[in-house]
Amino acid sequence: PRTSGYGSLQLYREATGESIAARYRTAVEFDRRAVAELSWFWRDVKDEDKAVWIDVALLDFVSSVQSTMASIHGTMLPFILTSGFRTARHNAAIETAARNSLHKVGLAGDLKVPGYPPRSLAIAAMTFKGGGVGVYSRFTHLDVGQIRCWPYSCNQIMGGNHG
């Protein structure tokens, strides 16, 4: 089942030097202003700062992972957003990007956590079964599409020895 999230995020954007700490939900409602601020933060900084509404399910997924890692670490760890929303033009210019990338519709983000390898973020994300989890050399991709993992199987990411 998808996680309901903890309702707040602390993010940093290397490309712009921006940071944001936002509580975007309570137990009963969303704060539209905070969702708008997070959606702007998630914008395509490489294509004229174009933005779309980021799906709250993605914010919940990332918030849940961040909260879990904070409880393990003992303090909140700001996540670095390396790629959020991408325009079709920007996505097409990335040789390794999926043609139908969920980045293009506000359903994905690439993140990293200082001091942790990408696999650590992936393991935390897999505990929520929130969507897709991709492990790359310098970041972890999270999306709220189908539950799947790459380049390893989900069991391999979680430490299992079967495919």
Short mmCIF file of C-alpha atoms in Angstrom, two decimals:
data_model
loop_
_atom_site.label_atom_id
_atom_site.label_comp_id
_atom_site.label_asym_id
_atom_site.label_seq_id
_atom_site.Cartn_x
_atom_site.Cartn_y
_atom_site.Cartn_z
CA PRO A 1 0.00 0.00 0.00
CA ARG A 2 1.12 3.55 -0.66
CA THR A 3 2.24 5.46 2.39
CA SER A 4 0.19 8.39 3.65
CA GLY A 5 3.33 10.35 4.56
CA TYR A 6 4.24 12.51 7.48
CA GLY A 7 3.36 15.80 5.84
CA SER A 8 6.56 17.79 5.80
CA LEU A 9 9.74 17.99 3.75
CA GLN A 10 13.18 19.54 4.07
CA LEU A 11 14.88 19.84 0.70
CA TYR A 12 17.93 21.47 -0.84
CA ARG A 13 18.59 22.17 -4.52
CA GLU A 14 22.29 22.14 -5.50
CA ALA A 15 21.65 23.71 -8.90
CA THR A 16 20.18 26.87 -7.37
CA GLY A 17 21.37 26.85 -3.76
CA GLU A 18 17.73 27.01 -2.63
CA SER A 19 16.34 25.19 0.37
CA ILE A 20 12.81 24.67 1.62
CA ALA A 21 11.22 23.33 4.77
CA ALA A 22 7.47 22.95 4.34
CA ARG A 23 4.57 21.29 6.13
CA TYR A 24 2.16 20.60 3.28
CA ARG A 25 -0.50 18.48 5.02
CA THR A 26 -2.24 17.84 8.27
CA ALA A 27 -4.12 14.67 9.11
CA VAL A 28 -7.22 16.03 7.38
CA GLU A 29 -6.18 18.45 4.64
CA PHE A 30 -3.46 19.75 2.35
CA ASP A 31 -1.99 23.21 2.54
CA ARG A 32 -2.34 24.35 -1.09
CA ARG A 33 0.17 27.15 -0.62
CA ALA A 34 2.82 24.73 0.69
CA VAL A 35 2.10 22.28 -2.15
CA ALA A 36 2.48 25.19 -4.59
CA GLU A 37 5.80 26.17 -2.99
CA LEU A 38 7.06 22.59 -3.18
CA SER A 39 5.87 22.32 -6.79
CA TRP A 40 7.86 25.46 -7.65
CA PHE A 41 10.88 24.03 -5.82
CA TRP A 42 10.48 20.85 -7.95
CA ARG A 43 10.50 22.95 -11.18
CA ASP A 44 12.72 22.31 -14.21
CA VAL A 45 15.64 24.60 -13.43
CA LYS A 46 17.28 23.63 -16.74
CA ASP A 47 14.35 24.66 -18.96
CA GLU A 48 13.14 28.17 -18.16
CA ASP A 49 11.97 27.27 -14.63
CA LYS A 50 8.83 25.63 -16.01
CA ALA A 51 6.74 23.93 -13.34
CA VAL A 52 3.71 21.69 -12.86
CA TRP A 53 1.73 20.68 -9.77
CA ILE A 54 3.66 17.89 -8.09
CA ASP A 55 1.43 14.97 -7.12
CA VAL A 56 0.87 14.93 -3.37
CA ALA A 57 1.39 11.15 -3.41
CA LEU A 58 5.02 11.81 -4.44
CA LEU A 59 5.45 14.36 -1.65
CA ASP A 60 4.01 11.81 0.80
CA PHE A 61 6.36 9.09 -0.46
CA VAL A 62 9.44 11.31 -0.15
CA SER A 63 8.27 12.67 3.23
CA SER A 64 7.81 9.14 4.59
CA VAL A 65 11.29 8.11 3.47
CA GLN A 66 12.80 11.28 4.91
CA SER A 67 11.00 10.83 8.25
CA THR A 68 12.13 7.20 8.47
CA MET A 69 15.75 8.08 7.77
CA ALA A 70 15.53 10.89 10.33
CA SER A 71 14.31 8.51 13.02
CA ILE A 72 17.18 6.11 12.25
CA HIS A 73 19.79 8.87 12.09
CA GLY A 74 18.47 10.76 15.10
CA THR A 75 17.96 14.05 13.29
CA MET A 76 16.26 15.35 10.14
CA LEU A 77 18.46 14.95 7.07
CA PRO A 78 17.65 17.41 4.29
CA PHE A 79 17.31 15.57 0.99
CA ILE A 80 19.01 17.06 -2.05
CA LEU A 81 16.69 17.20 -5.07
CA THR A 82 18.92 16.74 -8.12
CA SER A 83 16.09 16.50 -10.67
CA GLY A 84 12.37 17.13 -10.21
CA PHE A 85 9.89 18.03 -12.94
CA ARG A 86 11.40 17.90 -16.43
CA THR A 87 9.93 19.36 -19.58
CA ALA A 88 9.64 17.06 -22.59
CA ARG A 89 12.46 19.04 -24.24
CA HIS A 90 14.78 18.69 -21.25
CA ASN A 91 13.93 15.02 -20.80
CA ALA A 92 14.66 14.31 -24.49
CA ALA A 93 18.09 15.91 -24.10
CA ILE A 94 19.07 13.41 -21.37
CA GLU A 95 20.53 10.38 -23.11
CA THR A 96 19.65 7.93 -20.34
CA ALA A 97 16.18 9.31 -19.51
CA ALA A 98 13.13 7.15 -20.17
CA ARG A 99 11.05 8.51 -23.05
CA ASN A 100 7.88 8.32 -20.94
CA SER A 101 9.61 9.47 -17.75
CA LEU A 102 7.36 10.22 -14.80
CA HIS A 103 9.51 13.34 -14.25
CA LYS A 104 7.55 14.89 -17.15
CA VAL A 105 4.24 14.77 -15.27
CA GLY A 106 5.24 15.64 -11.70
CA LEU A 107 5.36 12.07 -10.43
CA ALA A 108 9.12 11.61 -9.87
CA GLY A 109 12.22 13.05 -8.30
CA ASP A 110 15.90 12.21 -8.11
CA LEU A 111 17.30 12.63 -4.62
CA LYS A 112 20.39 12.11 -2.54
CA VAL A 113 21.22 12.35 1.15
CA PRO A 114 24.60 13.70 2.27
CA GLY A 115 26.64 10.99 3.94
CA TYR A 116 24.54 8.11 2.64
CA PRO A 117 24.99 6.02 -0.51
CA PRO A 118 22.06 5.91 -2.97
CA ARG A 119 21.29 2.32 -1.93
CA SER A 120 20.50 3.47 1.64
CA LEU A 121 17.83 5.85 0.38
CA ALA A 122 16.51 3.07 -1.88
CA ILE A 123 16.24 0.62 1.02
CA ALA A 124 14.31 3.16 3.09
CA ALA A 125 12.03 3.86 0.10
CA MET A 126 11.35 0.17 -0.56
CA THR A 127 9.91 -0.30 2.93
CA PHE A 128 6.94 1.86 1.84
CA LYS A 129 6.21 0.22 -1.53
CA GLY A 130 5.35 3.71 -2.77
CA GLY A 131 6.34 3.26 -6.41
CA GLY A 132 9.46 3.04 -8.51
CA VAL A 133 12.92 3.04 -6.97
CA GLY A 134 16.01 3.42 -9.16
CA VAL A 135 19.54 3.26 -7.77
CA TYR A 136 22.17 5.25 -9.66
CA SER A 137 25.78 6.02 -8.78
CA ARG A 138 25.08 9.53 -7.42
CA PHE A 139 21.34 9.61 -6.62
CA THR A 140 18.17 7.59 -6.07
CA HIS A 141 15.11 7.97 -8.29
CA LEU A 142 11.70 7.83 -6.60
CA ASP A 143 8.36 7.90 -8.38
CA VAL A 144 4.73 7.06 -7.67
CA GLY A 145 4.22 4.87 -10.72
CA GLN A 146 4.13 1.10 -10.57
CA ILE A 147 6.16 -0.58 -7.83
CA ARG A 148 9.41 -1.62 -9.47
CA CYS A 149 13.16 -1.37 -8.89
CA TRP A 150 16.20 -0.98 -11.12
CA PRO A 151 18.91 -1.82 -12.01
CA TYR A 152 18.47 -4.46 -9.30
CA SER A 153 15.34 -6.32 -8.34
CA CYS A 154 13.45 -5.01 -5.33
CA ASN A 155 14.54 -8.08 -3.36
CA GLN A 156 18.19 -7.36 -4.15
CA ILE A 157 17.82 -3.74 -3.01
CA MET A 158 16.29 -4.93 0.25
CA GLY A 159 19.16 -7.36 0.72
CA GLY A 160 17.39 -10.55 -0.35
CA ASN A 161 19.27 -13.09 -2.41
CA HIS A 162 16.52 -14.04 -4.81
CA GLY A 163 15.66 -12.20 -7.98
#
